[in-house]
Short mmCIF file of C-alpha atoms in Angstrom, two decimals:
data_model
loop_
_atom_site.label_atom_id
_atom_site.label_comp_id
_atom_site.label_asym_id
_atom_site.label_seq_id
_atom_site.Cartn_x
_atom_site.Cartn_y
_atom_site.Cartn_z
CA UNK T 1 -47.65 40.32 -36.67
CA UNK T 2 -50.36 43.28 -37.39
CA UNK T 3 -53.64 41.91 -38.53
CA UNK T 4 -53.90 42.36 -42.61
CA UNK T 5 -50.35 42.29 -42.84
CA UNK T 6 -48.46 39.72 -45.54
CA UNK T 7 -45.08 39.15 -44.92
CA UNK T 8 -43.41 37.90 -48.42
CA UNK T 9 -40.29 35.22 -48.60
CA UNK T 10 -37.84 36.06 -51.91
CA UNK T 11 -36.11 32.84 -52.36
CA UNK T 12 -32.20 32.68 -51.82
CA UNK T 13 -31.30 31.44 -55.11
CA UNK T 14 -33.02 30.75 -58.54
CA UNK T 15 -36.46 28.27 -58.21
CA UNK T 16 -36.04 28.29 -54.73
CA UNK T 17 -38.19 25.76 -52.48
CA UNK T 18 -41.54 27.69 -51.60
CA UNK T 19 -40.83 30.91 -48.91
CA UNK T 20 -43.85 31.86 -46.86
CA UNK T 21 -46.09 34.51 -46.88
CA UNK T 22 -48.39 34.89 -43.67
CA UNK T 23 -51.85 36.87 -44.73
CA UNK T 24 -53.66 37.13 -40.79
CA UNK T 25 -57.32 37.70 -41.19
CA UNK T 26 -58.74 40.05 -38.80
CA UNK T 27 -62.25 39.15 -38.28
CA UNK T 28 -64.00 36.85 -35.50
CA UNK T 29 -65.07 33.19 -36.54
CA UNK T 30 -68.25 33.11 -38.11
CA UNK T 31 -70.45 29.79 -37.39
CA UNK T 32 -70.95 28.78 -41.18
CA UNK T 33 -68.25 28.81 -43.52
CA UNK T 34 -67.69 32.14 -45.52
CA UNK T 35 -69.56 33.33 -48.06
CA UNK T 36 -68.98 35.45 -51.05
CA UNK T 37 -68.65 39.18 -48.84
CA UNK T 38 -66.54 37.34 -45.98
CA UNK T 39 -63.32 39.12 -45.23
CA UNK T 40 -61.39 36.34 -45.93
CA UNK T 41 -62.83 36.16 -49.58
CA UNK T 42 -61.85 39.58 -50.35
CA UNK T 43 -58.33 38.94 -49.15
CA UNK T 44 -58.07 35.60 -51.51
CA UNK T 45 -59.61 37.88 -54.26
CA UNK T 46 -56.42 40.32 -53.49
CA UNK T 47 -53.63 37.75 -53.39
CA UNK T 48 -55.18 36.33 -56.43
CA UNK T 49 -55.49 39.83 -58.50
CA UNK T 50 -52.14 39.37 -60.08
CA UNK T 51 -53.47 36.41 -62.09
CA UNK T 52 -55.39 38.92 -64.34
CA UNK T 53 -52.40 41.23 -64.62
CA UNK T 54 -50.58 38.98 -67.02
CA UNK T 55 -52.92 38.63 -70.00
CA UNK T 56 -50.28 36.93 -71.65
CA UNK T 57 -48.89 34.86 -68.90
CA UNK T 58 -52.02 34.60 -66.24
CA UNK T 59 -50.69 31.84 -64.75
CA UNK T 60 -52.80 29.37 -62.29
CA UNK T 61 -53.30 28.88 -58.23
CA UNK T 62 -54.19 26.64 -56.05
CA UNK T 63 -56.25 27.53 -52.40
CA UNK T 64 -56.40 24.77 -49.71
CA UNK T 65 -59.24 24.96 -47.58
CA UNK T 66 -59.13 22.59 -44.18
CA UNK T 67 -62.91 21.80 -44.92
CA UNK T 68 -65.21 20.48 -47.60
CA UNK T 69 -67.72 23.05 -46.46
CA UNK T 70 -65.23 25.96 -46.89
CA UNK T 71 -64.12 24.94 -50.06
CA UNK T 72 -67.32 24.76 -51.73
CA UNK T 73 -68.08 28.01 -50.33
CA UNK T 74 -64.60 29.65 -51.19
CA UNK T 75 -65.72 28.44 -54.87
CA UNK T 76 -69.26 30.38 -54.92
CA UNK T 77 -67.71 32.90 -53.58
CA UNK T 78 -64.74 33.17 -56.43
CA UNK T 79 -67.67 32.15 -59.40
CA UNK T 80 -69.58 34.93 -58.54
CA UNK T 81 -66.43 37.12 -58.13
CA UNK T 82 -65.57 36.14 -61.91
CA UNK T 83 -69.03 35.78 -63.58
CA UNK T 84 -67.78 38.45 -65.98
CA UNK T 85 -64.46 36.96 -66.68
CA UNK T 86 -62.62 34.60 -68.21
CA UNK T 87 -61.39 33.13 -64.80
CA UNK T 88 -61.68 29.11 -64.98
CA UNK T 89 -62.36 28.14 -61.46
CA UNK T 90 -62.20 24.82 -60.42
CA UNK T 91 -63.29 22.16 -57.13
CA UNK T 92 -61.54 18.92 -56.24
CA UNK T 93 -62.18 17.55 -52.91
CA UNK T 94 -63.24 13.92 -51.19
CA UNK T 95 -66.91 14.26 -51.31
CA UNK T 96 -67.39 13.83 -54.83
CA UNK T 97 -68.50 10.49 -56.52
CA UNK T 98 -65.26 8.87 -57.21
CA UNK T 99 -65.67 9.01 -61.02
CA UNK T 100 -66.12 13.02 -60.86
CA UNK T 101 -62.77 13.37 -58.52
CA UNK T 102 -60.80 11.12 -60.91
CA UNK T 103 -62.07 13.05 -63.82
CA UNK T 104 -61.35 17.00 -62.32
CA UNK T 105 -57.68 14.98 -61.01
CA UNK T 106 -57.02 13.89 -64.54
CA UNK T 107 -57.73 17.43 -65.88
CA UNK T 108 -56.06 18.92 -63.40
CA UNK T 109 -52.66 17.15 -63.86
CA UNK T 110 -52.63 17.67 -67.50
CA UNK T 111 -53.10 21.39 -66.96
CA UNK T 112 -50.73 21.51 -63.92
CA UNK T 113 -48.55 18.17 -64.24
CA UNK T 114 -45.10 18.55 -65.74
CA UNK T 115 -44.04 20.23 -69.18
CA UNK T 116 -44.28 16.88 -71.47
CA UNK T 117 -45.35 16.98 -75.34
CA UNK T 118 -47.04 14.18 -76.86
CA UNK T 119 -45.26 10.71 -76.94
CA UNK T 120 -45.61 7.43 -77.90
CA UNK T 121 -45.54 4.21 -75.04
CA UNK T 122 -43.19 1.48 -76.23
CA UNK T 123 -47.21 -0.29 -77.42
CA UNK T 124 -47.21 2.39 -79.68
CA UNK T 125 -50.31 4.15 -77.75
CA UNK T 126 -50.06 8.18 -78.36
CA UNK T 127 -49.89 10.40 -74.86
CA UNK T 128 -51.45 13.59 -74.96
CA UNK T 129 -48.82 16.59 -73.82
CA UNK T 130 -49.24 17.55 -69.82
CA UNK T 131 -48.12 20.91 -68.68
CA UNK T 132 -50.38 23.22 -70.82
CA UNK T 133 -51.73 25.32 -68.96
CA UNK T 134 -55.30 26.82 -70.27
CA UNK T 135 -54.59 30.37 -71.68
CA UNK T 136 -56.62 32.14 -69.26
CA UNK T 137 -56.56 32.16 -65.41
CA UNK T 138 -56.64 29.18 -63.52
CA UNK T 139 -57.86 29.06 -60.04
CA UNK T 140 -58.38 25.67 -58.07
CA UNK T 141 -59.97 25.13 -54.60
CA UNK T 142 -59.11 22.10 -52.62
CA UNK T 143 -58.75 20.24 -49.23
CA UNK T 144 -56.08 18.18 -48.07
CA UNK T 145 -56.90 15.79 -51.09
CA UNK T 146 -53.93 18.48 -52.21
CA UNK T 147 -51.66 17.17 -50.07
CA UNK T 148 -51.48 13.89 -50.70
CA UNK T 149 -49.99 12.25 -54.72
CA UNK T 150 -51.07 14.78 -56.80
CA UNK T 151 -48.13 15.53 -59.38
CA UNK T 152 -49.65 19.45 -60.06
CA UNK T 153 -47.39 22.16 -60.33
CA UNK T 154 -49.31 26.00 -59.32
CA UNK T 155 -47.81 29.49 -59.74
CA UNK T 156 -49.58 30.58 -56.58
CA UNK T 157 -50.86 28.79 -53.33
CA UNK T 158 -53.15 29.96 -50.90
CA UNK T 159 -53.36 28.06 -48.00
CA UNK T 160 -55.78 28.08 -44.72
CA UNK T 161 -53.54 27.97 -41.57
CA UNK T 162 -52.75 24.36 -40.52
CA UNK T 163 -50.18 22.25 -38.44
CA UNK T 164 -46.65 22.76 -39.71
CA UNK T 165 -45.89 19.87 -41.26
CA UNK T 166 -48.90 19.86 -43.63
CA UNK T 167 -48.06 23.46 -44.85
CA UNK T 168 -44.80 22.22 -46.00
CA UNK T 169 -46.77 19.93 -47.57
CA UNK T 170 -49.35 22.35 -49.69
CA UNK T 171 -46.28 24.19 -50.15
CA UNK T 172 -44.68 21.74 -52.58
CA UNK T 173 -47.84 22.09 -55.04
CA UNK T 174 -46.36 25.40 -56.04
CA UNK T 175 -43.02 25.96 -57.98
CA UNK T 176 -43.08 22.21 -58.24
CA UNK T 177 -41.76 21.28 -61.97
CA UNK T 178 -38.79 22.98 -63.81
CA UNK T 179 -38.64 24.06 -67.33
CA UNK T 180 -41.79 26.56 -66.91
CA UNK T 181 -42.23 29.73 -67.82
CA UNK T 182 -43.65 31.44 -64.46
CA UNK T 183 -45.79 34.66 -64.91
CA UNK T 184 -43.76 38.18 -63.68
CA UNK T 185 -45.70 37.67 -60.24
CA UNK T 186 -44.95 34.01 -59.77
CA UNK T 187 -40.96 34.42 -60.21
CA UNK T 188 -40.40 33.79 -56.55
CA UNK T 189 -42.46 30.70 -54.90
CA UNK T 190 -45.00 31.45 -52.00
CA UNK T 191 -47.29 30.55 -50.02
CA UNK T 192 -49.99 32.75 -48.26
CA UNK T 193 -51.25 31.00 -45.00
CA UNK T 194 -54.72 32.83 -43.85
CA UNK T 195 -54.86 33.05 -40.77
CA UNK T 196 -58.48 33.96 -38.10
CA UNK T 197 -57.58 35.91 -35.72
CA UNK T 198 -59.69 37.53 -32.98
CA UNK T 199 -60.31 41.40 -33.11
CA UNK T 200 -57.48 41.73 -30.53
CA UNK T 201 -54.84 39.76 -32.81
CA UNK T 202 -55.03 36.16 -31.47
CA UNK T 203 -55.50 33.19 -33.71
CA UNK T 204 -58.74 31.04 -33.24
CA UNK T 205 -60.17 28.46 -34.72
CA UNK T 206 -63.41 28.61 -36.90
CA UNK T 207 -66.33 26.99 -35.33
CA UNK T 208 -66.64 25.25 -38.93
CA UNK T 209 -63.17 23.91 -38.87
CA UNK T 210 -64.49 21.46 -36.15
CA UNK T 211 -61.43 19.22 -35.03
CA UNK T 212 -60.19 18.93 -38.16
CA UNK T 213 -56.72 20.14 -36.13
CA UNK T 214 -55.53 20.72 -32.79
CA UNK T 215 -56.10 24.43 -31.81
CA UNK T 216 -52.72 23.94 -30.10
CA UNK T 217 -50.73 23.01 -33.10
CA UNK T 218 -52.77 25.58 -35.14
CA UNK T 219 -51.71 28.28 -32.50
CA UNK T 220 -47.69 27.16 -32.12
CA UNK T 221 -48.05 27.27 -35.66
CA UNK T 222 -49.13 30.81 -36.75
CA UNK T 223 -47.00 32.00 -33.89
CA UNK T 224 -44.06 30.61 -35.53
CA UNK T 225 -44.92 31.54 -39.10
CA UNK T 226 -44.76 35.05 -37.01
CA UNK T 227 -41.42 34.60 -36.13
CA UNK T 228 -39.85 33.75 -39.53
CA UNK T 229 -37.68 36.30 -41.20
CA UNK T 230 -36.03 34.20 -43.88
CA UNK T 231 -37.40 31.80 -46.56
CA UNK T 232 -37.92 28.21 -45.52
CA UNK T 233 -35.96 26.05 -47.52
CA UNK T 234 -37.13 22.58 -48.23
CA UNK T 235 -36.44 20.29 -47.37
CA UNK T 236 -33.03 21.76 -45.29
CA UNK T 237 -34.81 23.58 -42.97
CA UNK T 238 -38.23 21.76 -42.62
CA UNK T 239 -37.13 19.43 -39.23
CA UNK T 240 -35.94 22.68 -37.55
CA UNK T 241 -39.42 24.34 -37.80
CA UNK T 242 -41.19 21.22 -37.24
CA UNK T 243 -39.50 20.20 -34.43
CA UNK T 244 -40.11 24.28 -33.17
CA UNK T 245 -43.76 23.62 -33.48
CA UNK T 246 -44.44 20.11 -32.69
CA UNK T 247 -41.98 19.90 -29.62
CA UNK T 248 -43.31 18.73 -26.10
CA UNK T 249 -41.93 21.01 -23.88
CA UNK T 250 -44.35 23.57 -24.31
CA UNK T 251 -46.92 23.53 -21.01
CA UNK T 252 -50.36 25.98 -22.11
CA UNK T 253 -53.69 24.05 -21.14
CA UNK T 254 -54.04 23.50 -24.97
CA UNK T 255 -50.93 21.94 -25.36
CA UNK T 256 -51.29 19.93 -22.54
CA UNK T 257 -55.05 18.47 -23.92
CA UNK T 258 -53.29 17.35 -27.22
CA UNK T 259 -50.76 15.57 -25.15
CA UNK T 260 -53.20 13.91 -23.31
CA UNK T 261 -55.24 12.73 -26.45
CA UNK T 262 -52.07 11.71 -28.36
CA UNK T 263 -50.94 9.34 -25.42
CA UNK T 264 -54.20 8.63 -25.46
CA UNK T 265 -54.83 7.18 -28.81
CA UNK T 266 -50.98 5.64 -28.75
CA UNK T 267 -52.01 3.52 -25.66
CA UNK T 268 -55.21 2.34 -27.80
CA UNK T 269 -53.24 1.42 -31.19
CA UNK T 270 -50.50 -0.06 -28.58
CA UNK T 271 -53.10 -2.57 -27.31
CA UNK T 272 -54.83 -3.80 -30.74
CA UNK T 273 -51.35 -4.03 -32.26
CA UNK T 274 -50.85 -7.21 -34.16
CA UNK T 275 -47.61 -8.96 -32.50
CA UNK T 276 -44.73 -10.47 -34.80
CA UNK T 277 -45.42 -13.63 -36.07
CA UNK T 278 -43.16 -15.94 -35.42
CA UNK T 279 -44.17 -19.32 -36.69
CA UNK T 280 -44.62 -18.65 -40.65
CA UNK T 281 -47.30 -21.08 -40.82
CA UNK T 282 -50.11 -21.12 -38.11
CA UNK T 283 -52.34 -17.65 -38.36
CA UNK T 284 -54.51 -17.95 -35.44
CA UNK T 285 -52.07 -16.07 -33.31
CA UNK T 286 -52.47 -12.72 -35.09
CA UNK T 287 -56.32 -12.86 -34.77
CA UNK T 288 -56.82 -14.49 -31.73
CA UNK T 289 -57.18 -11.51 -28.97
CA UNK T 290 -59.59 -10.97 -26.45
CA UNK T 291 -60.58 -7.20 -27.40
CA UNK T 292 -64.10 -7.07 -29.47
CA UNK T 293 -64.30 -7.32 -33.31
CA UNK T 294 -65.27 -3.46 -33.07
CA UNK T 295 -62.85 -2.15 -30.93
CA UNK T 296 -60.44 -3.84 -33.50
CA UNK T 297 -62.15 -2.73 -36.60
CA UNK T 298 -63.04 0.89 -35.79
CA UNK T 299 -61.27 3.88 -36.84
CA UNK T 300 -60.11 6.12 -34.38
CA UNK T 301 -62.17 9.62 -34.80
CA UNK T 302 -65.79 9.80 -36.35
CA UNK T 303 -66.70 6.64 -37.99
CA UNK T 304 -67.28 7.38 -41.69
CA UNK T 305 -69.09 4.78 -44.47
CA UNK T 306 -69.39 5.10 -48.11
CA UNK T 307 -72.36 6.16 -49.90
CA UNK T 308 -74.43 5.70 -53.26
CA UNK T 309 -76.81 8.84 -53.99
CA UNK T 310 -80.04 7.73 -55.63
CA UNK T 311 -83.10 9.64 -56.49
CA UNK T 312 -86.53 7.95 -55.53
CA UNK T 313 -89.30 8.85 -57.92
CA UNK T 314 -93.16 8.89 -55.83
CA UNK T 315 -93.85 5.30 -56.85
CA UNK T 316 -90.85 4.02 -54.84
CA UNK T 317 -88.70 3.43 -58.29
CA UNK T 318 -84.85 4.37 -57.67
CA UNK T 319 -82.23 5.94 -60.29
CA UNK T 320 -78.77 6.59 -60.37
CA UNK T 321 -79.11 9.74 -62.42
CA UNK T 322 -81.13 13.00 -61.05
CA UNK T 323 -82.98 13.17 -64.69
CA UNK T 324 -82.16 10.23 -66.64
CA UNK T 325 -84.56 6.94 -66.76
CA UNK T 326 -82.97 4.12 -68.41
CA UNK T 327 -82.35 0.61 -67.86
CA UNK T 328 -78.80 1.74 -67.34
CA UNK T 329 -79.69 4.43 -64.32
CA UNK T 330 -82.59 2.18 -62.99
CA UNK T 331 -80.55 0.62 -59.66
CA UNK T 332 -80.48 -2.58 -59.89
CA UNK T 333 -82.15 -5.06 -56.97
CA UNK T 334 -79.71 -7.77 -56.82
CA UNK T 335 -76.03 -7.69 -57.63
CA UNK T 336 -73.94 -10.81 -58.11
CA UNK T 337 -70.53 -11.25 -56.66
CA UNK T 338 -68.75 -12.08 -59.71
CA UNK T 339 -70.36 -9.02 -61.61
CA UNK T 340 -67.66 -7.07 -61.50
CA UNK T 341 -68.55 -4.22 -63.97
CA UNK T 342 -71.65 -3.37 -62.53
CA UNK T 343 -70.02 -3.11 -59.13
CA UNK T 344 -67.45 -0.80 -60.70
CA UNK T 345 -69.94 1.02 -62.17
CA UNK T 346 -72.08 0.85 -58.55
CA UNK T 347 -68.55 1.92 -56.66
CA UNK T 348 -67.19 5.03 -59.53
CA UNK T 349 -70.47 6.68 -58.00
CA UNK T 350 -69.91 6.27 -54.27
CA UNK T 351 -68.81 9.48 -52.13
CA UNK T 352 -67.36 8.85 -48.19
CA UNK T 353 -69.25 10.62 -45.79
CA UNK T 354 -69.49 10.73 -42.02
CA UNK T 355 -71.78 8.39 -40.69
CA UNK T 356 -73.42 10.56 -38.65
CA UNK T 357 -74.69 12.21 -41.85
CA UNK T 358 -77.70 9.20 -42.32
CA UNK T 359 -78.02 8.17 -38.31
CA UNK T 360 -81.42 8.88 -36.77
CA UNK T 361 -82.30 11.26 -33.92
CA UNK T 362 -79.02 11.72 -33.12
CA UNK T 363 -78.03 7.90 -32.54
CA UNK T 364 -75.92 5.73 -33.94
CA UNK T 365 -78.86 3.79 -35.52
CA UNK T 366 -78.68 4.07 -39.22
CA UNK T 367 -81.24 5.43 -41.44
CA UNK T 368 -83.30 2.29 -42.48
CA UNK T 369 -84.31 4.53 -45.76
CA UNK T 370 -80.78 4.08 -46.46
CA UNK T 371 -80.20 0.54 -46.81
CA UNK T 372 -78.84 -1.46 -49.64
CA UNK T 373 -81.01 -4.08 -51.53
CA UNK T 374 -81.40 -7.29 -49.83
CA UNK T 375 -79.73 -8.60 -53.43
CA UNK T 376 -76.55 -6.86 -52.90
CA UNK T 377 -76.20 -8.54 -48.85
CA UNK T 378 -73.90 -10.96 -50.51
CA UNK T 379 -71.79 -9.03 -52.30
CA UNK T 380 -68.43 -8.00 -50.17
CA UNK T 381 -67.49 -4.89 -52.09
CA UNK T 382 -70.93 -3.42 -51.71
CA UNK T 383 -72.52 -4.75 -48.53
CA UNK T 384 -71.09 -2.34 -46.73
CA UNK T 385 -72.45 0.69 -48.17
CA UNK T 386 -74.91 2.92 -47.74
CA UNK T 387 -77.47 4.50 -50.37
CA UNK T 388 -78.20 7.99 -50.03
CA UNK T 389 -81.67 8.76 -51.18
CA UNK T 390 -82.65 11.91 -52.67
CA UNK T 391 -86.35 12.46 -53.13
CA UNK T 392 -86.73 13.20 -57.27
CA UNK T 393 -89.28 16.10 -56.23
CA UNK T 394 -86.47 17.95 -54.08
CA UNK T 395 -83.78 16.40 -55.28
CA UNK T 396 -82.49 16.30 -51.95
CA UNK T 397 -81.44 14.08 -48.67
CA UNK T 398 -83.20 15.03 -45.37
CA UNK T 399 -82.29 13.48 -42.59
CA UNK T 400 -83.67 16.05 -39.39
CA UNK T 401 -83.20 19.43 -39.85
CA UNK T 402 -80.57 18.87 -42.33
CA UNK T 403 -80.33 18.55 -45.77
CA UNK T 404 -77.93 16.92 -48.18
CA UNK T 405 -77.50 16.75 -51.85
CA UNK T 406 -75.29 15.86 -54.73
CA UNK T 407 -74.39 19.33 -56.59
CA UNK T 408 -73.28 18.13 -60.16
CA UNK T 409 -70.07 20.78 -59.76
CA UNK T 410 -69.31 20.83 -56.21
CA UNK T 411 -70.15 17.75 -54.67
CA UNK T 412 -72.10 16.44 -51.82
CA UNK T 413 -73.22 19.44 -49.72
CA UNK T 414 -74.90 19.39 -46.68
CA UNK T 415 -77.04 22.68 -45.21
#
């Protein structure tokens, strides 16, 4: 496939599973995610332009970015694009407090979700109608949250290039509900993957995509989305092309690495499995192994923990609110186990994060600026968290030479 060109799926027969459409971008990786004159902004911005054809109709799409970092900057990049229109442009990823992400999920579905008018539950409680969409443009950026049990329905989805499988996934967020009318550019389903390609046509991986993916899979991948010349149909055709791109007979040094890694990690999980029980009554079996607590309890990958942003006024006094000093927002020193709606309250404002992100010089040592309360040690559901304290003069984290803070629309960022 020639850089910049999109091949487009029509669907075999009416409301068709989602085809694919394969948009390349020609440019080499750049070491921080895109900004607002990227190339790969200007080709969302030209997939998306059929959105404001349809004043009557405009329709709404989704884009999938394979990073937190490149979503929020995929959404400065589209809010400057549309300062001087009526484009409603949305974020929804993981690092956001939990009671933001519920909220921006809840709106979401009852813009996207399918066609229902107002009812009444059999308690006589009114639901409000899902399905409406707003009557101007809709444009949401996400990660993979996307792919997991969202019940959102788009015209349009945009899609960074990722493993097979998970394509097929953020495919099924478009064209998802029946019984809606679809804007004149949204008649047939699609999906754009972008593609990075090198100057000389090969795919690559971002530098900011990190290991999110396997370059291998990502590179069988787009060289199979090259080879399609018929829709996919879903979910007919989905274990031919996965089993195209995921099989183990392919032998390039890349291919050979994720091989390695997978058998890898299988012999690991293999080892700390828990064995079948067998007796019904005595326990001890399943627990008692000679491996360490920690090789048991970690997560394989980066280890991540949960965090609580806070902002410290100069006389050491801490607040759950960037502005707002009240007994409500004051944090509170000790927590009591059987409190359970301040630790809801404490938990709706927690955001998962990479531990990394509060470790000092480098180490695995934590932050000692970042611990809890000696009053909330005794407390399960919060003694293993984190706070994340923003200085009230900045307003931000800083932790080295980076910086973090909580961005009341986008979430935690990180510079």
């Amino acid at each position: 496939m020639r850089p910049g060109r999109r091949r487009a799926a029509a669907p075999t027969r009416p409301r068709a599973p989602p085809g694919w459409t394969s948009a390349p971008t020609p440019t080499r990786p750049p070491a921080r995610p895109p900004g607002g004159d990227s190339e790969r902004s200007r080709r969302i911005l030209d997939i998306l332009h059929p959105l404001h054809s349809s004043p009557e109709t405009p329709g709404a799409a989704l884009i999938v970015c394979n990073t937190v970092a490149e979503a929020q900057a995929t959404e400065s990049a589209l809010q400057d694009a549309y300062k001087d229109s009526s484009t409603l442009v949305r974020i929804l990823h993981a690092r956001m407090p939990v009671h933001q992400r519920h909220g921006v999920t809840r709106r979401l579905e009852r813009w996207t979700g399918p066609v229902r008018p107002a009812h009444r539950r059999p308690d006589g409680a009114w639901i409000a109608p899902t399905g409406k969409r707003p009557d101007r443009p809709l444009v949401v950026i996400t990660t993979q949250v996307a792919e997991q049990s969202l019940d959102v329905d788009f015209d349009l989805v945009i899609s960074d290039l990722a493993p097979f499988a998970l394509l097929a996934q953020r495919a099924g967020r478009g064209h998802r509900h029946q019984g809606r009318t679809r804007p004149p550019y949204a008649q047939q389903p699609t999906l754009h993957v972008l593609t990075p390609v090198t100057q000389q046509g090969k795919p690559t991986v971002p530098v900011y995509w990190g290991e999110v993916y396997d370059a291998s899979l990502l590179r069988r991948t787009h060289e199979h989305l090259d080879t399609l010349t018929r829709p996919v149909a879903v979910p007919e055709d989905l274990q031919h092309h996965v089993d195209a791109v995921y099989s183990d007979t392919y032998t390039a040094e890349d291919d050979l690495r994720r091989l390695a890694d997978d058998n890898t990690k299988q012999a690991m999980a293999d080892l700390a499995a828990i064995r079948r029980h067998r007796t019904g009554t005595d326990l001890h079996p399943l627990t008692n192994s000679t491996l360490s607590s920690e090789f048991l309890t970690t997560r394989l990958g980066d280890p991540s923990i949960r965090v609580l942003p806070v902002w410290t006024d100069p006389d050491g006094s801490r607040w759950l609110h960037p502005s707002q000093r009240t007994n409500r927002t004051r944090l509170p020193r000790r927590v009591k186990p059987g409190d359970r709606d301040m630790i809801r309250r404490l938990m709706r404002r927690t955001i998962p994060i990479r531990q990394q992100w509060i470790t000092t010089d480098g180490s695995s040592v934590i932050d000692p600026t970042t611990e809890i309360p000696t009053g909330w040690k005794k407390t399960p559901a919060l003694r293993d968290t984190a706070l994340l304290p923003h200085a009230a003069t900045t307003g931000t984290y800083a932790n080295g030479q980076r910086i973090t803070y909580l961005d009341p629309t986008t979430g935690l960022t990180r510079t």
